[in-house]
mmCIF file of N, CA and C in Angstrom:
data_model
loop_
_atom_site.group_PDB
_atom_site.id
_atom_site.type_symbol
_atom_site.label_atom_id
_atom_site.label_comp_id
_atom_site.label_asym_id
_atom_site.label_seq_id
_atom_site.Cartn_x
_atom_site.Cartn_y
_atom_site.Cartn_z
ATOM 1 N N MET A 1 0.434 -45.175 -12.861
ATOM 2 C CA MET A 1 0.944 -44.196 -11.604
ATOM 3 C C MET A 1 1.324 -42.785 -12.443
ATOM 4 N N LYS A 2 1.549 -42.488 -13.922
ATOM 5 C CA LYS A 2 1.685 -41.420 -13.967
ATOM 6 C C LYS A 2 0.717 -40.532 -13.932
ATOM 7 N N ASN A 3 -0.689 -41.053 -13.944
ATOM 8 C CA ASN A 3 -1.458 -40.090 -13.788
ATOM 9 C C ASN A 3 -1.697 -39.498 -12.383
ATOM 10 N N PHE A 4 -1.046 -40.264 -11.466
ATOM 11 C CA PHE A 4 -1.361 -40.012 -9.770
ATOM 12 C C PHE A 4 -0.812 -38.535 -9.561
ATOM 13 N N PRO A 5 0.284 -37.747 -10.277
ATOM 14 C CA PRO A 5 0.896 -36.616 -9.813
ATOM 15 C C PRO A 5 -0.238 -35.422 -10.558
ATOM 16 N N VAL A 6 -0.665 -35.876 -11.762
ATOM 17 C CA VAL A 6 -1.792 -34.946 -12.439
ATOM 18 C C VAL A 6 -2.895 -34.783 -11.591
ATOM 19 N N GLY A 7 -3.215 -36.252 -11.374
ATOM 20 C CA GLY A 7 -4.551 -36.001 -10.392
ATOM 21 C C GLY A 7 -4.258 -35.442 -9.020
ATOM 22 N N PHE A 8 -3.240 -35.633 -8.607
ATOM 23 C CA PHE A 8 -3.035 -35.053 -7.452
ATOM 24 C C PHE A 8 -3.125 -33.321 -7.437
ATOM 25 N N PHE A 9 -2.507 -32.656 -8.799
ATOM 26 C CA PHE A 9 -2.661 -31.338 -8.608
ATOM 27 C C PHE A 9 -4.028 -31.200 -9.077
ATOM 28 N N ILE A 10 -4.659 -31.486 -9.693
ATOM 29 C CA ILE A 10 -5.873 -31.052 -10.340
ATOM 30 C C ILE A 10 -6.840 -31.035 -8.737
ATOM 31 N N ILE A 11 -6.749 -32.004 -7.853
ATOM 32 C CA ILE A 11 -7.632 -32.178 -6.627
ATOM 33 C C ILE A 11 -7.268 -31.033 -5.854
ATOM 34 N N LEU A 12 -6.096 -30.721 -5.765
ATOM 35 C CA LEU A 12 -5.151 -29.532 -5.216
ATOM 36 C C LEU A 12 -5.329 -28.177 -5.582
ATOM 37 N N ALA A 13 -5.769 -27.980 -6.779
ATOM 38 C CA ALA A 13 -6.138 -26.987 -7.241
ATOM 39 C C ALA A 13 -7.463 -26.489 -6.969
ATOM 40 N N LEU A 14 -8.197 -27.591 -7.125
ATOM 41 C CA LEU A 14 -9.552 -27.465 -6.959
ATOM 42 C C LEU A 14 -9.881 -27.307 -5.279
ATOM 43 N N SER A 15 -9.469 -27.550 -4.546
ATOM 44 C CA SER A 15 -9.603 -27.176 -3.231
ATOM 45 C C SER A 15 -8.860 -26.100 -2.526
ATOM 46 N N ALA A 16 -7.959 -25.624 -3.244
ATOM 47 C CA ALA A 16 -7.376 -24.495 -3.023
ATOM 48 C C ALA A 16 -8.291 -23.152 -3.255
ATOM 49 N N CYS A 17 -9.353 -23.488 -4.523
ATOM 50 C CA CYS A 17 -10.031 -22.072 -4.744
ATOM 51 C C CYS A 17 -11.345 -22.475 -4.350
ATOM 52 N N THR A 18 -11.374 -22.914 -2.892
ATOM 53 C CA THR A 18 -12.918 -22.688 -2.509
ATOM 54 C C THR A 18 -13.181 -21.744 -1.651
ATOM 55 N N HIS A 19 -12.376 -20.549 -1.821
ATOM 56 C CA HIS A 19 -12.671 -19.108 -0.635
ATOM 57 C C HIS A 19 -13.491 -18.672 -1.902
ATOM 58 N N SER A 20 -14.578 -17.418 -0.951
ATOM 59 C CA SER A 20 -15.095 -16.838 -1.001
ATOM 60 C C SER A 20 -14.691 -15.822 -2.388
ATOM 61 N N ALA A 21 -15.216 -15.133 -3.146
ATOM 62 C CA ALA A 21 -14.997 -14.513 -4.398
ATOM 63 C C ALA A 21 -15.167 -12.804 -3.433
ATOM 64 N N LYS A 22 -15.567 -12.598 -2.433
ATOM 65 C CA LYS A 22 -15.562 -11.046 -1.811
ATOM 66 C C LYS A 22 -14.829 -11.144 -0.641
ATOM 67 N N ASP A 23 -13.514 -10.140 -0.555
ATOM 68 C CA ASP A 23 -12.812 -10.023 0.258
ATOM 69 C C ASP A 23 -13.800 -9.074 1.752
ATOM 70 N N PRO A 24 -13.480 -9.687 2.824
ATOM 71 C CA PRO A 24 -14.413 -8.696 3.707
ATOM 72 C C PRO A 24 -13.842 -7.752 4.133
ATOM 73 N N ASP A 25 -12.362 -7.773 3.833
ATOM 74 C CA ASP A 25 -11.682 -6.654 4.265
ATOM 75 C C ASP A 25 -11.496 -5.372 3.319
ATOM 76 N N ALA A 26 -11.987 -5.773 2.079
ATOM 77 C CA ALA A 26 -11.719 -4.726 1.226
ATOM 78 C C ALA A 26 -13.121 -3.530 1.099
ATOM 79 N N ALA A 27 -13.096 -2.669 1.223
ATOM 80 C CA ALA A 27 -14.323 -1.631 1.256
ATOM 81 C C ALA A 27 -14.517 -1.149 -0.041
ATOM 82 N N PRO A 28 -15.437 -0.902 -0.390
ATOM 83 C CA PRO A 28 -16.091 -0.311 -1.892
ATOM 84 C C PRO A 28 -15.153 1.298 -1.467
ATOM 85 N N VAL A 29 -15.096 1.855 -2.796
ATOM 86 C CA VAL A 29 -14.318 3.029 -2.548
ATOM 87 C C VAL A 29 -15.718 4.191 -2.981
ATOM 88 N N LYS A 30 -15.572 5.135 -1.950
ATOM 89 C CA LYS A 30 -16.570 5.928 -2.554
ATOM 90 C C LYS A 30 -16.053 7.264 -3.267
ATOM 91 N N GLN A 31 -17.006 7.731 -4.430
ATOM 92 C CA GLN A 31 -16.273 8.458 -5.153
ATOM 93 C C GLN A 31 -17.180 9.653 -5.171
ATOM 94 N N GLU A 32 -16.752 10.675 -5.185
ATOM 95 C CA GLU A 32 -17.299 12.262 -4.859
ATOM 96 C C GLU A 32 -18.273 12.224 -5.908
ATOM 97 N N THR A 33 -19.386 12.706 -5.949
ATOM 98 C CA THR A 33 -20.274 13.072 -7.232
ATOM 99 C C THR A 33 -20.553 14.457 -7.416
ATOM 100 N N HIS A 34 -20.465 15.262 -8.452
ATOM 101 C CA HIS A 34 -20.627 16.822 -8.498
ATOM 102 C C HIS A 34 -22.171 17.350 -8.607
ATOM 103 N N THR A 35 -22.637 17.730 -7.359
ATOM 104 C CA THR A 35 -23.766 18.329 -7.889
ATOM 105 C C THR A 35 -24.367 19.548 -8.236
ATOM 106 N N SER A 36 -22.935 20.209 -8.444
ATOM 107 C CA SER A 36 -22.950 21.548 -8.762
ATOM 108 C C SER A 36 -22.046 21.801 -9.822
ATOM 109 N N GLN A 37 -21.898 23.207 -10.524
ATOM 110 C CA GLN A 37 -21.339 23.128 -11.412
ATOM 111 C C GLN A 37 -20.165 24.197 -11.044
ATOM 112 N N ASP A 38 -19.775 24.158 -10.070
ATOM 113 C CA ASP A 38 -18.617 25.114 -9.198
ATOM 114 C C ASP A 38 -17.434 24.244 -9.633
ATOM 115 N N ASP A 39 -16.268 25.317 -9.764
ATOM 116 C CA ASP A 39 -14.710 24.663 -9.845
ATOM 117 C C ASP A 39 -14.216 24.586 -8.347
ATOM 118 N N ILE A 40 -14.147 23.341 -7.958
ATOM 119 C CA ILE A 40 -13.633 23.285 -6.210
ATOM 120 C C ILE A 40 -12.277 22.418 -6.531
ATOM 121 N N THR A 41 -11.534 22.943 -5.863
ATOM 122 C CA THR A 41 -9.952 22.219 -5.606
ATOM 123 C C THR A 41 -9.780 21.930 -4.218
ATOM 124 N N LYS A 42 -9.586 20.971 -3.795
ATOM 125 C CA LYS A 42 -9.137 20.431 -2.608
ATOM 126 C C LYS A 42 -7.781 20.156 -2.318
ATOM 127 N N ALA A 43 -7.193 20.204 -1.283
ATOM 128 C CA ALA A 43 -6.168 19.957 -0.590
ATOM 129 C C ALA A 43 -5.731 19.864 0.575
ATOM 130 N N THR A 44 -4.610 19.009 0.850
ATOM 131 C CA THR A 44 -4.451 18.308 2.240
ATOM 132 C C THR A 44 -2.970 18.961 2.910
ATOM 133 N N VAL A 45 -2.827 19.308 3.672
ATOM 134 C CA VAL A 45 -1.365 19.544 4.042
ATOM 135 C C VAL A 45 -1.010 19.188 5.459
ATOM 136 N N VAL A 46 -0.102 18.218 5.956
ATOM 137 C CA VAL A 46 0.525 17.884 6.869
ATOM 138 C C VAL A 46 1.893 18.115 7.044
ATOM 139 N N ASP A 47 1.803 18.840 8.636
ATOM 140 C CA ASP A 47 2.856 19.095 9.211
ATOM 141 C C ASP A 47 3.951 18.067 9.455
ATOM 142 N N ARG A 48 4.995 18.464 10.142
ATOM 143 C CA ARG A 48 6.034 16.883 10.806
ATOM 144 C C ARG A 48 5.806 16.647 11.831
ATOM 145 N N HIS A 49 4.424 17.344 12.576
ATOM 146 C CA HIS A 49 3.837 16.633 14.013
ATOM 147 C C HIS A 49 2.580 15.688 13.695
ATOM 148 N N GLY A 50 2.237 15.850 12.230
ATOM 149 C CA GLY A 50 0.985 14.963 11.812
ATOM 150 C C GLY A 50 -0.366 15.984 12.005
ATOM 151 N N ASP A 51 -0.291 17.158 11.844
ATOM 152 C CA ASP A 51 -1.431 17.951 11.951
ATOM 153 C C ASP A 51 -1.833 18.283 10.739
ATOM 154 N N GLU A 52 -3.163 17.887 10.065
ATOM 155 C CA GLU A 52 -3.817 18.234 8.526
ATOM 156 C C GLU A 52 -4.461 19.490 8.726
ATOM 157 N N MET A 53 -4.199 20.400 7.586
ATOM 158 C CA MET A 53 -4.999 21.001 7.238
ATOM 159 C C MET A 53 -5.853 21.416 5.967
ATOM 160 N N GLU A 54 -7.040 21.120 5.719
ATOM 161 C CA GLU A 54 -7.493 21.055 4.320
ATOM 162 C C GLU A 54 -7.982 22.243 3.914
ATOM 163 N N ILE A 55 -7.607 22.487 2.852
ATOM 164 C CA ILE A 55 -7.952 23.679 2.120
ATOM 165 C C ILE A 55 -8.758 23.589 0.831
ATOM 166 N N ILE A 56 -9.938 24.187 0.910
ATOM 167 C CA ILE A 56 -11.132 23.841 -0.197
ATOM 168 C C ILE A 56 -11.254 25.281 -0.914
ATOM 169 N N THR A 57 -10.994 25.272 -2.247
ATOM 170 C CA THR A 57 -10.952 26.499 -2.800
ATOM 171 C C THR A 57 -12.190 26.356 -3.747
ATOM 172 N N ASN A 58 -13.191 27.190 -3.937
ATOM 173 C CA ASN A 58 -13.944 27.418 -5.026
ATOM 174 C C ASN A 58 -13.962 28.773 -5.472
ATOM 175 N N THR A 59 -13.804 28.591 -6.975
ATOM 176 C CA THR A 59 -13.049 29.404 -7.502
ATOM 177 C C THR A 59 -14.601 30.287 -8.491
ATOM 178 N N THR A 60 -15.320 29.528 -8.551
ATOM 179 C CA THR A 60 -16.596 29.738 -9.044
ATOM 180 C C THR A 60 -17.384 31.160 -7.969
ATOM 181 N N LYS A 61 -17.477 30.715 -6.681
ATOM 182 C CA LYS A 61 -17.905 31.681 -5.873
ATOM 183 C C LYS A 61 -16.806 32.202 -4.977
ATOM 184 N N ASN A 62 -15.740 32.429 -5.549
ATOM 185 C CA ASN A 62 -14.615 32.790 -4.718
ATOM 186 C C ASN A 62 -14.661 32.839 -3.540
ATOM 187 N N THR A 63 -14.256 31.673 -2.865
ATOM 188 C CA THR A 63 -14.333 31.244 -1.619
ATOM 189 C C THR A 63 -13.283 30.384 -1.416
ATOM 190 N N VAL A 64 -12.885 30.319 -0.266
ATOM 191 C CA VAL A 64 -11.561 29.752 0.550
ATOM 192 C C VAL A 64 -12.328 28.944 2.031
ATOM 193 N N VAL A 65 -12.364 27.569 1.911
ATOM 194 C CA VAL A 65 -12.598 27.201 3.454
ATOM 195 C C VAL A 65 -11.060 26.237 3.937
ATOM 196 N N VAL A 66 -11.049 26.697 5.017
ATOM 197 C CA VAL A 66 -10.044 26.288 5.721
ATOM 198 C C VAL A 66 -10.331 25.333 7.033
ATOM 199 N N ARG A 67 -9.784 24.211 7.055
ATOM 200 C CA ARG A 67 -10.333 23.273 8.054
ATOM 201 C C ARG A 67 -9.090 22.963 8.842
ATOM 202 N N LEU A 68 -8.835 23.192 10.376
ATOM 203 C CA LEU A 68 -7.720 23.134 11.215
ATOM 204 C C LEU A 68 -8.304 22.969 12.649
ATOM 205 N N ASN A 69 -8.199 21.824 12.757
ATOM 206 C CA ASN A 69 -8.143 21.241 14.652
ATOM 207 C C ASN A 69 -9.765 21.221 14.896
ATOM 208 N N GLY A 70 -10.247 20.994 14.056
ATOM 209 C CA GLY A 70 -11.863 20.904 14.153
ATOM 210 C C GLY A 70 -12.741 22.111 14.030
ATOM 211 N N GLN A 71 -11.740 23.198 13.426
ATOM 212 C CA GLN A 71 -12.109 24.462 13.448
ATOM 213 C C GLN A 71 -12.350 24.674 11.417
ATOM 214 N N SER A 72 -13.548 25.345 11.262
ATOM 215 C CA SER A 72 -13.687 25.691 10.176
ATOM 216 C C SER A 72 -13.674 27.019 9.922
ATOM 217 N N TYR A 73 -12.969 27.578 8.772
ATOM 218 C CA TYR A 73 -13.011 29.153 8.513
ATOM 219 C C TYR A 73 -12.892 29.268 7.043
ATOM 220 N N GLU A 74 -14.133 30.358 6.636
ATOM 221 C CA GLU A 74 -14.042 30.572 5.456
ATOM 222 C C GLU A 74 -14.178 31.967 5.003
ATOM 223 N N LEU A 75 -13.059 32.090 3.864
ATOM 224 C CA LEU A 75 -12.821 33.538 3.511
ATOM 225 C C LEU A 75 -13.442 33.629 2.269
ATOM 226 N N LYS A 76 -13.865 34.933 2.029
ATOM 227 C CA LYS A 76 -14.699 35.141 0.929
ATOM 228 C C LYS A 76 -14.006 36.276 0.332
ATOM 229 N N LYS A 77 -13.892 36.469 -1.214
ATOM 230 C CA LYS A 77 -13.330 37.595 -1.996
ATOM 231 C C LYS A 77 -14.014 38.520 -2.066
ATOM 232 N N ILE A 78 -14.060 39.883 -1.766
ATOM 233 C CA ILE A 78 -15.133 41.101 -2.152
ATOM 234 C C ILE A 78 -14.724 41.242 -3.123
#
């Protein structure tokens, strides 16, 4: 009779671990790969209304790209 609770917990543990190892909700994280030797800095600014502005600075080429409301503006240092 003492083996009954131990056997019950072993069967319970084995039946609880039958789910698949992969979680369908978890997506793989994409990491950016650097294809050039440029020094690029990215920043995203969000205002209180939820509008996002993305600022990309390339110090190697002395350029700044600002993306806001679907528009992209490129600034170059002369």
